[in-house]
Amino acid sequence: MNSGYQLPELGGWPGYLTAPDTIYKVDIHKYIIKRGEIEAMSVSKYAYVYARIRARMSELMDERRIRELVDARRGDFLSLLMDTAYKDKLTQAALVEVKARKIEKALKEELIDQYLMVIKSMEGAIRDVFVEFLRRLEVKNLKAVIRAKAAEIAGTETPETALFFPVEDFFKRRISRLSEANSIESVIEQLENPYRGVLEEALSKYEESKRVLILENALDEEIYGAIWNRIERLRGKDKEIVRKIIGTEYDLTNLMTLLRCKSEGIAEAEISEYLLPDTHTFYFNADAMNDSMFAKDVSTAIQLMPASVYKEVLSETLSSYEAEQSLIPFENALLQYFFVVIKDILRGYPINIGTAIGFLYLKEIEIGNLCTIAVCKENEIPAEETMEIVRT
Amino acid sequence: MPEIIEGVSPTRMELLRLSRREKLAEKGHDLLREKRDALIAELLDVVSEVRNARKEMEDKLKEAFAFLIFAQARSGVEQVRQLSLMTSQEIELEFSSRSIMGVRVPSLKLETELARKVTERGYGFIDSSAAVDRSARSFEEAVEKIIKLAELEEAVRNLAREVEKIKRRVNALEYIMIPRLKTTRKYIRMRLEEMERENFTRLKRIKAMLEKRER
């Protein structure tokens, strides 16, 4: 190990990733000591994780495979899907026809399996980051319960309970049982921290307007803040990579929130309430963004943004927005940009957290694509229109 | 040949009364026919409005469902279902009525605008998307159009009912009442003429008898 470590060839990368031509020949220990890149985990452990993830990565579908699924007839779609890495989960779901909701459930389970695989392979501060990532799904479960309670759907009448992300065994918290509570207050009472504290704090504000948005915001701020705190505990290149990916995700979320609010004429002070505080490229509540926050419409908000890659992406899409009078082109462009960021991370040196995080994001995007195709098949949307929605 | 009105005494008074009734019936018939024609014209206008409103509603619903499918494809079926729970709202309507040529038709007025801002719907920003916003807005606008259509369709129903009622009255006057009055009047006139002739003959015979007796 000390005298030179040859990493395996990177030929097995999915077709849509530009596989590096070079075979890395580096002295890992020297690399670690000099650059301080992956101190959080031992090299051998990272190499092991990397190998496992690479094996899973080779199963990711390339553009050609996605195209095949999109072009397949409704009847053939399921059999083609059974011929993928999702076969086991789909078999368990006992699907006989294309049912988007059932497919979605099966694929969600597969995503959680991938998260668990990564978490089990990691240790220390890096593992904590992935645990917080997974906790996002628990927060989604909790939001589902709160939404059902707000809509006054009784526990026994919540047929979608089975669709909750199955993360309860991992976190040892039975969120689904809260569906039986009588009210939102009762749900909060039965919760543990960190959820209980943040929701209790937001409850009085919720009572005034009865908008679940307030509770959802409180939960989002908690989880996204927790992820950010975990990132801050990382060191070196790992921290840089995760900050870039997550920070970009936060930036894009904030940008879309800003544009969605601007398109509906929501006041600047109110917009600030819905923005995530931790960001990567620019702080949204800072002076630099002031002009955009106070802009009279979406187009002006973009023009007044501080110079950044986001501004470039949004400016390029401005004409589509003006033609369609819809924010969807912006959303598509930003998602596509995020996809590029992930691919860029994966193009770099592979023995670091970037491989795992990039893989999970690609997996999530792939599952998202498959769900998109399933919905389109169910609704008989033409292949060309479906291709416009999927991300490849 | 229409029947004569039963129990009419063949008197001059009755003849005058019948003539007045006939004139009144004819005048009423003309007025009702004019009202019917005007109501039909109004009805056609409202029907045309209904056609436009229905088209607008169908287009809006088509748009809303297209965005809904897009939102489902982007955010997932389950996610959109959950968000849809948040977008329900109570619709307050003010019911009143207005008059079109004397026909009461309903007027539905929304107390508040149904199209809401993204923050008023209740769902959070993180789990939703621009497609969800667009779909929700399109559905809200579609509900407004459905209410407008309901108002117009009810107006059409009331106007059509009124046209039908007037048409029956016009027909009753035109084919039953007026012909009967005419026949009855004709019958009384003939009966009076006959009585006149009888009287004349009777008087002539009395006169002849009196002249014979004088001789």
Coordinates of N, CA and C in Angstrom, one line a residue, chain B:
Chain B
M1 N -112.6 21.4 -37.4 CA -113.4 22.5 -36.9 C -113.5 22.6 -35.4
P2 N -113.0 23.7 -34.8 CA -112.9 23.8 -33.4 C -114.3 23.7 -32.7
E3 N -114.3 23.2 -31.5 CA -115.6 23.1 -30.8 C -116.0 24.5 -30.3
I4 N -117.3 24.7 -30.1 CA -117.7 26.0 -29.5 C -117.6 25.9 -28.0
I5 N -117.6 27.0 -27.4 CA -117.5 27.0 -25.9 C -118.8 26.6 -25.4
E6 N -118.8 25.7 -24.5 CA -120.0 25.1 -23.9 C -120.7 26.1 -23.0
G7 N -122.1 26.0 -23.0 CA -122.9 26.8 -22.0 C -122.9 28.3 -22.4
V8 N -122.7 28.6 -23.6 CA -122.7 30.1 -24.0 C -124.2 30.4 -24.5
S9 N -124.7 31.4 -24.0 CA -126.1 31.8 -24.5 C -125.9 32.7 -25.7
P10 N -126.7 32.3 -26.8 CA -126.5 33.1 -28.0 C -127.2 34.5 -27.9
T11 N -126.6 35.4 -27.2 CA -127.2 36.7 -27.1 C -126.2 37.7 -27.6
R12 N -126.8 38.9 -27.9 CA -125.9 40.0 -28.4 C -124.8 40.4 -27.4
M13 N -125.3 40.4 -26.1 CA -124.3 40.7 -25.0 C -123.1 39.7 -25.0
E14 N -123.5 38.4 -25.2 CA -122.5 37.4 -25.2 C -121.6 37.6 -26.4
L15 N -122.2 37.9 -27.5 CA -121.4 38.2 -28.8 C -120.4 39.3 -28.6
L16 N -120.9 40.4 -27.9 CA -120.0 41.5 -27.7 C -118.9 41.1 -26.7
R17 N -119.3 40.3 -25.7 CA -118.3 39.8 -24.7 C -117.2 38.9 -25.4
L18 N -117.7 38.0 -26.3 CA -116.8 37.1 -27.0 C -115.9 37.9 -28.0
S19 N -116.5 38.9 -28.6 CA -115.6 39.7 -29.5 C -114.5 40.4 -28.7
R20 N -114.9 40.9 -27.5 CA -113.8 41.6 -26.7 C -112.8 40.5 -26.3
R21 N -113.3 39.3 -25.9 CA -112.3 38.3 -25.5 C -111.4 37.9 -26.7
E22 N -112.0 37.8 -27.8 CA -111.2 37.4 -29.0 C -110.1 38.4 -29.3
K23 N -110.5 39.7 -29.2 CA -109.5 40.8 -29.5 C -108.4 40.7 -28.4
L24 N -108.9 40.5 -27.2 CA -107.9 40.4 -26.1 C -107.0 39.2 -26.3
A25 N -107.6 38.1 -26.7 CA -106.8 36.8 -26.9 C -105.8 37.1 -28.1
E26 N -106.2 37.7 -29.1 CA -105.3 38.0 -30.3 C -104.2 38.9 -29.9
K27 N -104.6 39.9 -29.1 CA -103.6 40.9 -28.6 C -102.5 40.1 -27.7
G28 N -103.1 39.3 -26.8 CA -102.2 38.5 -25.9 C -101.4 37.6 -26.7
H29 N -102.0 37.0 -27.8 CA -101.2 36.0 -28.6 C -100.0 36.7 -29.3
D30 N -100.3 37.9 -29.8 CA -99.2 38.7 -30.4 C -98.1 39.0 -29.5
L31 N -98.6 39.5 -28.3 CA -97.6 39.9 -27.2 C -96.7 38.7 -26.8
L32 N -97.4 37.6 -26.6 CA -96.7 36.4 -26.2 C -95.8 35.9 -27.2
R33 N -96.2 36.0 -28.5 CA -95.4 35.5 -29.6 C -94.1 36.4 -29.7
E34 N -94.3 37.7 -29.5 CA -93.2 38.6 -29.4 C -92.2 38.3 -28.3
K35 N -92.9 38.0 -27.1 CA -92.0 37.7 -25.9 C -91.3 36.4 -26.2
R36 N -92.0 35.4 -26.8 CA -91.3 34.1 -27.1 C -90.1 34.3 -28.0
D37 N -90.4 35.1 -29.1 CA -89.3 35.4 -30.0 C -88.1 36.1 -29.3
A38 N -88.4 37.1 -28.5 CA -87.4 37.8 -27.8 C -86.6 36.9 -26.8
L39 N -87.4 36.0 -26.1 CA -86.8 35.1 -25.2 C -85.9 34.1 -25.9
I40 N -86.4 33.6 -27.1 CA -85.5 32.7 -27.9 C -84.2 33.4 -28.3
A41 N -84.4 34.6 -28.7 CA -83.1 35.4 -29.0 C -82.2 35.5 -27.8
E42 N -82.8 35.8 -26.7 CA -82.0 35.8 -25.4 C -81.4 34.5 -25.1
L43 N -82.2 33.5 -25.3 CA -81.8 32.1 -25.0 C -80.6 31.7 -25.9
L44 N -80.7 32.1 -27.2 CA -79.6 31.8 -28.1 C -78.3 32.5 -27.7
D45 N -78.5 33.7 -27.2 CA -77.3 34.5 -26.8 C -76.6 33.8 -25.6
V46 N -77.5 33.4 -24.6 CA -77.0 32.7 -23.4 C -76.4 31.4 -23.8
V47 N -77.0 30.7 -24.7 CA -76.5 29.4 -25.2 C -75.1 29.5 -25.8
S48 N -75.0 30.6 -26.5 CA -73.7 30.9 -27.1 C -72.6 31.2 -26.0
E49 N -73.1 32.0 -25.0 CA -72.2 32.2 -23.8 C -71.8 30.9 -23.1
V50 N -72.8 30.0 -23.0 CA -72.6 28.7 -22.4 C -71.5 27.9 -23.2
R51 N -71.7 28.0 -24.5 CA -70.8 27.3 -25.4 C -69.3 27.8 -25.2
N52 N -69.2 29.1 -25.1 CA -67.9 29.7 -24.9 C -67.3 29.3 -23.5
A53 N -68.3 29.5 -22.5 CA -67.8 29.2 -21.1 C -67.4 27.7 -21.0
R54 N -68.1 26.8 -21.7 CA -67.8 25.4 -21.6 C -66.5 25.1 -22.2
K55 N -66.2 25.8 -23.4 CA -65.0 25.6 -24.1 C -63.8 26.1 -23.2
E56 N -64.0 27.3 -22.6 CA -63.0 27.9 -21.7 C -62.7 26.9 -20.6
M57 N -63.8 26.4 -20.0 CA -63.7 25.5 -18.8 C -62.9 24.2 -19.3
E58 N -63.3 23.7 -20.4 CA -62.7 22.4 -20.9 C -61.2 22.7 -21.2
D59 N -60.9 23.8 -21.8 CA -59.5 24.2 -22.1 C -58.7 24.3 -20.8
K60 N -59.3 25.0 -19.8 CA -58.6 25.2 -18.5 C -58.4 23.9 -17.8
L61 N -59.4 23.0 -17.9 CA -59.3 21.7 -17.2 C -58.2 20.8 -17.9
K62 N -58.2 20.9 -19.2 CA -57.2 20.2 -20.0 C -55.8 20.7 -19.6
E63 N -55.7 22.0 -19.5 CA -54.4 22.6 -19.1 C -54.0 22.1 -17.7
A64 N -55.0 22.2 -16.8 CA -54.8 21.8 -15.4 C -54.3 20.3 -15.3
F65 N -55.0 19.4 -16.1 CA -54.7 18.0 -16.0 C -53.3 17.8 -16.6
A66 N -53.0 18.5 -17.7 CA -51.6 18.4 -18.3 C -50.6 18.7 -17.3
F67 N -50.8 19.8 -16.6 CA -49.8 20.2 -15.6 C -49.8 19.2 -14.4
L68 N -50.9 18.7 -14.1 CA -51.0 17.7 -13.0 C -50.1 16.5 -13.3
I69 N -50.3 16.0 -14.6 CA -49.5 14.9 -15.0 C -48.0 15.2 -15.0
F70 N -47.7 16.4 -15.4 CA -46.3 16.9 -15.4 C -45.8 16.9 -14.0
A71 N -46.6 17.5 -13.1 CA -46.2 17.6 -11.7 C -46.0 16.2 -11.1
Q72 N -46.9 15.2 -11.5 CA -46.8 13.9 -11.0 C -45.5 13.2 -11.5
A73 N -45.2 13.5 -12.8 CA -44.0 12.9 -13.4 C -42.8 13.5 -12.8
R74 N -42.8 14.8 -12.4 CA -41.7 15.4 -11.8 C -41.5 15.1 -10.3
S75 N -42.6 15.2 -9.6 CA -42.5 15.1 -8.1 C -43.0 13.7 -7.6
G76 N -43.6 12.9 -8.4 CA -44.1 11.7 -7.9 C -45.6 11.7 -7.6
V77 N -46.3 10.6 -7.9 CA -47.7 10.6 -7.7 C -48.1 10.8 -6.3
E78 N -47.4 10.1 -5.4 CA -47.7 10.2 -3.9 C -47.5 11.6 -3.4
Q79 N -46.4 12.2 -3.8 CA -46.1 13.5 -3.3 C -47.2 14.5 -3.8
V80 N -47.6 14.4 -5.0 CA -48.6 15.3 -5.5 C -50.0 15.1 -4.8
R81 N -50.2 13.8 -4.6 CA -51.5 13.5 -3.8 C -51.5 14.1 -2.5
Q82 N -50.3 14.0 -1.8 CA -50.3 14.7 -0.5 C -50.4 16.2 -0.5
L83 N -49.8 16.8 -1.5 CA -49.9 18.2 -1.7 C -51.3 18.7 -2.0
S84 N -52.0 17.8 -2.7 CA -53.3 18.2 -3.1 C -54.3 18.2 -1.9
L85 N -53.9 17.5 -0.8 CA -54.7 17.6 0.4 C -54.6 19.0 1.0
M86 N -53.5 19.7 0.7 CA -53.3 21.0 1.2 C -54.0 22.1 0.4
T87 N -54.4 21.7 -0.8 CA -54.9 22.8 -1.7 C -56.4 22.9 -1.6
S88 N -57.0 22.0 -0.8 CA -58.5 22.1 -0.7 C -58.9 23.5 -0.1
Q89 N -60.0 24.0 -0.5 CA -60.5 25.2 0.1 C -62.0 25.3 0.1
E90 N -62.5 26.0 1.1 CA -64.0 26.2 1.1 C -64.4 27.3 0.2
I91 N -65.4 27.0 -0.6 CA -65.8 28.1 -1.6 C -67.0 28.7 -1.1
E92 N -66.9 30.0 -0.9 CA -68.1 30.8 -0.4 C -68.8 31.5 -1.6
L93 N -70.0 31.2 -1.8 CA -70.8 31.7 -3.0 C -72.0 32.5 -2.5
E94 N -72.2 33.7 -3.2 CA -73.3 34.5 -2.9 C -74.4 34.2 -3.9
F95 N -75.5 33.6 -3.5 CA -76.6 33.3 -4.4 C -77.6 34.4 -4.5
S96 N -77.9 34.9 -5.7 CA -78.9 35.9 -5.9 C -79.6 35.6 -7.2
S97 N -80.5 36.5 -7.7 CA -81.1 36.2 -9.0 C -81.2 37.5 -9.7
R98 N -81.2 37.4 -11.0 CA -81.4 38.6 -11.9 C -82.5 38.3 -12.9
S99 N -83.0 39.3 -13.6 CA -84.1 39.0 -14.5 C -83.7 39.2 -15.9
I100 N -84.0 38.3 -16.8 CA -83.9 38.4 -18.2 C -85.3 38.3 -18.8
M101 N -85.8 39.5 -19.2 CA -87.2 39.6 -19.8 C -88.2 39.0 -18.9
G102 N -88.0 39.3 -17.6 CA -89.0 38.8 -16.6 C -88.7 37.4 -16.1
V103 N -87.7 36.8 -16.6 CA -87.4 35.4 -16.2 C -86.3 35.5 -15.1
R104 N -86.5 34.9 -14.0 CA -85.5 34.9 -12.9 C -84.5 33.9 -13.2
V105 N -83.2 34.4 -13.3 CA -82.1 33.4 -13.5 C -81.1 33.6 -12.3
P106 N -80.5 32.5 -11.9 CA -79.6 32.7 -10.8 C -78.3 33.5 -11.1
S107 N -77.8 34.1 -10.0 CA -76.5 34.8 -10.2 C -75.6 34.3 -9.1
L108 N -74.5 33.7 -9.4 CA -73.5 33.2 -8.4 C -72.3 34.1 -8.4
K109 N -72.1 34.6 -7.2 CA -70.9 35.5 -7.0 C -70.0 34.9 -6.0
L110 N -68.7 34.8 -6.4 CA -67.7 34.2 -5.5 C -67.3 35.3 -4.5
E111 N -67.4 34.9 -3.2 CA -67.1 35.9 -2.1 C -65.6 36.3 -2.2
T112 N -64.8 35.3 -2.5 CA -63.3 35.6 -2.6 C -62.8 35.0 -3.9
E113 N -61.7 35.5 -4.3 CA -61.1 34.9 -5.5 C -60.5 33.5 -5.2
L114 N -60.7 32.5 -6.1 CA -60.3 31.2 -5.8 C -58.8 31.0 -6.1
A115 N -58.3 31.7 -7.1 CA -56.9 31.6 -7.4 C -56.1 32.3 -6.3
R116 N -55.2 31.5 -5.7 CA -54.5 32.0 -4.5 C -53.0 32.1 -4.8
K117 N -52.3 32.7 -4.0 CA -50.8 32.8 -4.1 C -50.3 31.5 -3.6
V118 N -49.1 31.2 -4.0 CA -48.4 29.9 -3.7 C -48.3 29.7 -2.2
T119 N -48.1 30.8 -1.5 CA -47.9 30.7 0.0 C -49.3 30.5 0.7
E120 N -50.4 30.9 0.0 CA -51.7 30.7 0.6 C -52.3 29.3 0.5
R121 N -51.7 28.5 -0.4 CA -52.2 27.2 -0.5 C -51.9 26.3 0.6
G122 N -50.7 26.5 1.2 CA -50.4 25.7 2.4 C -49.3 24.7 2.2
Y123 N -49.0 24.3 1.0 CA -47.9 23.3 0.9 C -46.5 24.0 0.9
G124 N -45.5 23.3 1.3 CA -44.1 23.9 1.4 C -43.5 24.0 0.0
F125 N -42.4 24.7 0.0 CA -41.7 24.9 -1.3 C -40.8 23.7 -1.6
I126 N -40.2 23.1 -0.6 CA -39.2 22.1 -0.9 C -39.7 20.9 -1.6
D127 N -40.9 20.5 -1.2 CA -41.5 19.2 -1.8 C -42.3 19.5 -3.0
S128 N -42.5 20.7 -3.3 CA -43.4 21.0 -4.5 C -42.5 21.6 -5.6
S129 N -43.2 22.0 -6.6 CA -42.4 22.5 -7.8 C -43.3 23.5 -8.5
A130 N -42.6 24.2 -9.5 CA -43.4 25.1 -10.3 C -44.5 24.5 -11.0
A131 N -44.3 23.2 -11.4 CA -45.4 22.5 -12.1 C -46.6 22.3 -11.1
V132 N -46.3 22.0 -9.9 CA -47.4 21.8 -8.9 C -48.2 23.2 -8.8
D133 N -47.4 24.3 -8.7 CA -48.0 25.6 -8.6 C -48.9 25.8 -9.8
R134 N -48.4 25.5 -10.9 CA -49.1 25.8 -12.2 C -50.4 25.0 -12.2
S135 N -50.3 23.7 -11.8 CA -51.4 22.8 -11.8 C -52.5 23.3 -10.9
A136 N -52.0 23.7 -9.6 CA -53.0 24.1 -8.6 C -53.7 25.4 -9.1
R137 N -52.9 26.3 -9.7 CA -53.5 27.6 -10.2 C -54.5 27.3 -11.3
S138 N -54.2 26.4 -12.2 CA -55.1 26.1 -13.3 C -56.4 25.5 -12.8
F139 N -56.3 24.6 -11.8 CA -57.5 24.0 -11.2 C -58.3 25.1 -10.5
E140 N -57.7 26.0 -9.8 CA -58.4 27.1 -9.1 C -59.2 27.9 -10.2
E141 N -58.5 28.2 -11.2 CA -59.1 29.0 -12.3 C -60.2 28.2 -13.0
A142 N -60.0 26.9 -13.1 CA -61.0 26.0 -13.7 C -62.3 26.0 -12.8
V143 N -62.1 26.0 -11.5 CA -63.3 25.9 -10.6 C -64.1 27.2 -10.8
E144 N -63.4 28.4 -11.0 CA -64.1 29.6 -11.2 C -64.9 29.5 -12.5
K145 N -64.3 28.9 -13.5 CA -65.0 28.8 -14.8 C -66.2 27.8 -14.7
I146 N -66.0 26.8 -13.8 CA -67.1 25.8 -13.6 C -68.3 26.5 -13.0
I147 N -68.0 27.4 -12.0 CA -69.1 28.1 -11.3 C -69.8 29.1 -12.3
K148 N -69.1 29.7 -13.2 CA -69.6 30.6 -14.2 C -70.5 29.8 -15.1
L149 N -70.0 28.6 -15.5 CA -70.8 27.8 -16.4 C -72.0 27.3 -15.8
A150 N -72.0 26.9 -14.5 CA -73.1 26.5 -13.7 C -74.2 27.6 -13.7
E151 N -73.8 28.8 -13.5 CA -74.7 29.9 -13.5 C -75.4 30.1 -14.9
L152 N -74.6 30.0 -15.9 CA -75.1 30.2 -17.3 C -76.0 29.0 -17.7
E153 N -75.6 27.8 -17.3 CA -76.4 26.6 -17.7 C -77.8 26.7 -17.0
E154 N -77.8 27.2 -15.7 CA -79.1 27.3 -15.0 C -79.9 28.4 -15.6
A155 N -79.3 29.4 -16.1 CA -80.0 30.5 -16.8 C -80.6 29.9 -18.1
V156 N -79.9 29.1 -18.8 CA -80.4 28.5 -20.0 C -81.6 27.6 -19.7
R157 N -81.5 26.8 -18.6 CA -82.5 25.9 -18.2 C -83.8 26.7 -17.9
N158 N -83.6 27.8 -17.1 CA -84.8 28.6 -16.8 C -85.4 29.3 -18.0
L159 N -84.6 29.8 -18.8 CA -85.1 30.5 -20.1 C -85.8 29.5 -21.0
A160 N -85.2 28.3 -21.1 CA -85.8 27.3 -22.0 C -87.2 26.9 -21.4
R161 N -87.2 26.8 -20.1 CA -88.5 26.4 -19.4 C -89.5 27.5 -19.7
E162 N -89.1 28.7 -19.6 CA -90.0 29.9 -19.8 C -90.5 29.9 -21.3
V163 N -89.5 29.7 -22.2 CA -89.8 29.7 -23.6 C -90.9 28.6 -23.9
E164 N -90.7 27.4 -23.3 CA -91.5 26.3 -23.5 C -93.0 26.6 -23.0
K165 N -93.0 27.3 -21.8 CA -94.2 27.7 -21.2 C -95.0 28.7 -22.1
I166 N -94.2 29.7 -22.6 CA -94.9 30.7 -23.5 C -95.3 30.0 -24.8
K167 N -94.5 29.1 -25.2 CA -94.8 28.5 -26.5 C -96.1 27.7 -26.4
R168 N -96.3 27.1 -25.2 CA -97.5 26.3 -25.0 C -98.7 27.3 -24.9
R169 N -98.5 28.5 -24.3 CA -99.6 29.5 -24.2 C -99.9 30.0 -25.6
V170 N -98.9 30.3 -26.3 CA -99.1 30.8 -27.7 C -99.9 29.8 -28.5
N171 N -99.5 28.6 -28.4 CA -100.1 27.5 -29.2 C -101.6 27.3 -28.7
A172 N -101.8 27.4 -27.4 CA -103.1 27.3 -26.8 C -104.0 28.4 -27.4
L173 N -103.4 29.6 -27.4 CA -104.2 30.7 -27.9 C -104.5 30.6 -29.4
E174 N -103.4 30.2 -30.1 CA -103.5 30.2 -31.5 C -104.3 29.0 -32.1
Y175 N -104.2 27.9 -31.4 CA -104.9 26.7 -32.0 C -106.1 26.3 -31.2
I176 N -106.3 26.8 -30.0 CA -107.5 26.4 -29.3 C -108.4 27.6 -28.9
M177 N -107.8 28.5 -28.2 CA -108.6 29.6 -27.6 C -109.2 30.5 -28.7
I178 N -108.4 31.0 -29.5 CA -108.8 32.0 -30.6 C -109.8 31.3 -31.6
P179 N -109.4 30.1 -32.1 CA -110.4 29.4 -33.0 C -111.7 29.1 -32.3
R180 N -111.6 28.7 -31.0 CA -112.9 28.4 -30.3 C -113.7 29.7 -30.2
L181 N -113.1 30.8 -29.8 CA -113.8 32.1 -29.7 C -114.4 32.5 -31.0
K182 N -113.6 32.3 -32.0 CA -114.1 32.6 -33.4 C -115.3 31.8 -33.7
T183 N -115.2 30.5 -33.5 CA -116.3 29.5 -33.8 C -117.5 29.9 -33.0
T184 N -117.3 30.1 -31.7 CA -118.4 30.4 -30.9 C -119.1 31.7 -31.3
R185 N -118.3 32.7 -31.6 CA -118.8 34.0 -32.1 C -119.6 33.8 -33.4
K186 N -119.0 33.0 -34.2 CA -119.7 32.7 -35.5 C -121.0 32.0 -35.3
Y187 N -120.9 31.1 -34.3 CA -122.2 30.3 -34.0 C -123.2 31.2 -33.4
I188 N -122.8 32.2 -32.5 CA -123.8 33.1 -31.9 C -124.4 34.0 -33.0
R189 N -123.5 34.5 -33.9 CA -124.0 35.4 -34.9 C -125.0 34.7 -35.8
M190 N -124.6 33.4 -36.2 CA -125.5 32.7 -37.0 C -126.9 32.4 -36.3
R191 N -126.7 32.1 -35.0 CA -127.9 31.8 -34.1 C -128.7 33.1 -34.0
L192 N -128.1 34.2 -33.9 CA -128.8 35.5 -33.7 C -129.5 35.9 -35.1
E193 N -128.8 35.6 -36.2 CA -129.3 35.9 -37.5 C -130.6 35.0 -37.7
E194 N -130.4 33.7 -37.3 CA -131.5 32.8 -37.4 C -132.7 33.3 -36.6
M195 N -132.4 33.7 -35.4 CA -133.5 34.2 -34.5 C -134.1 35.4 -35.1
E196 N -133.3 36.2 -35.8 CA -133.8 37.4 -36.4 C -134.8 37.1 -37.6
R197 N -134.2 36.1 -38.3 CA -135.1 35.6 -39.4 C -136.4 35.0 -38.9
E198 N -136.3 34.2 -37.9 CA -137.5 33.6 -37.3 C -138.4 34.7 -36.9
N199 N -137.9 35.7 -36.2 CA -138.7 36.8 -35.7 C -139.4 37.5 -36.9
F200 N -138.5 37.7 -37.9 CA -139.1 38.5 -39.1 C -140.2 37.7 -39.7
T201 N -140.0 36.3 -39.8 CA -141.0 35.5 -40.4 C -142.2 35.5 -39.5
R202 N -142.0 35.4 -38.2 CA -143.1 35.4 -37.3 C -143.9 36.7 -37.4
L203 N -143.1 37.8 -37.4 CA -143.8 39.1 -37.5 C -144.6 39.2 -38.8
K204 N -144.0 38.7 -39.9 CA -144.7 38.8 -41.1 C -145.9 38.0 -41.1
R205 N -145.9 36.8 -40.5 CA -147.1 36.0 -40.4 C -148.1 36.6 -39.5
I206 N -147.7 37.2 -38.4 CA -148.6 37.9 -37.5 C -149.3 39.1 -38.3
K207 N -148.4 39.8 -39.0 CA -148.9 40.9 -39.8 C -149.9 40.4 -40.8
A208 N -149.6 39.3 -41.5 CA -150.5 38.8 -42.5 C -151.8 38.3 -41.8
M209 N -151.7 37.7 -40.7 CA -152.9 37.3 -39.9 C -153.8 38.4 -39.5
L210 N -153.1 39.5 -39.1 CA -153.8 40.7 -38.6 C -154.5 41.3 -39.8
E211 N -153.8 41.4 -41.0 CA -154.4 42.0 -42.2 C -155.6 41.2 -42.6
K212 N -155.5 39.8 -42.5 CA -156.5 38.9 -43.0 C -157.8 39.2 -42.1
R213 N -157.5 39.3 -40.8 CA -158.6 39.5 -39.8 C -159.3 40.8 -40.1
E214 N -158.5 41.8 -40.4 CA -159.1 43.2 -40.6 C -160.0 43.2 -41.9
R215 N -159.6 42.3 -42.8 CA -160.4 42.3 -44.0 C -161.6 41.5 -43.7

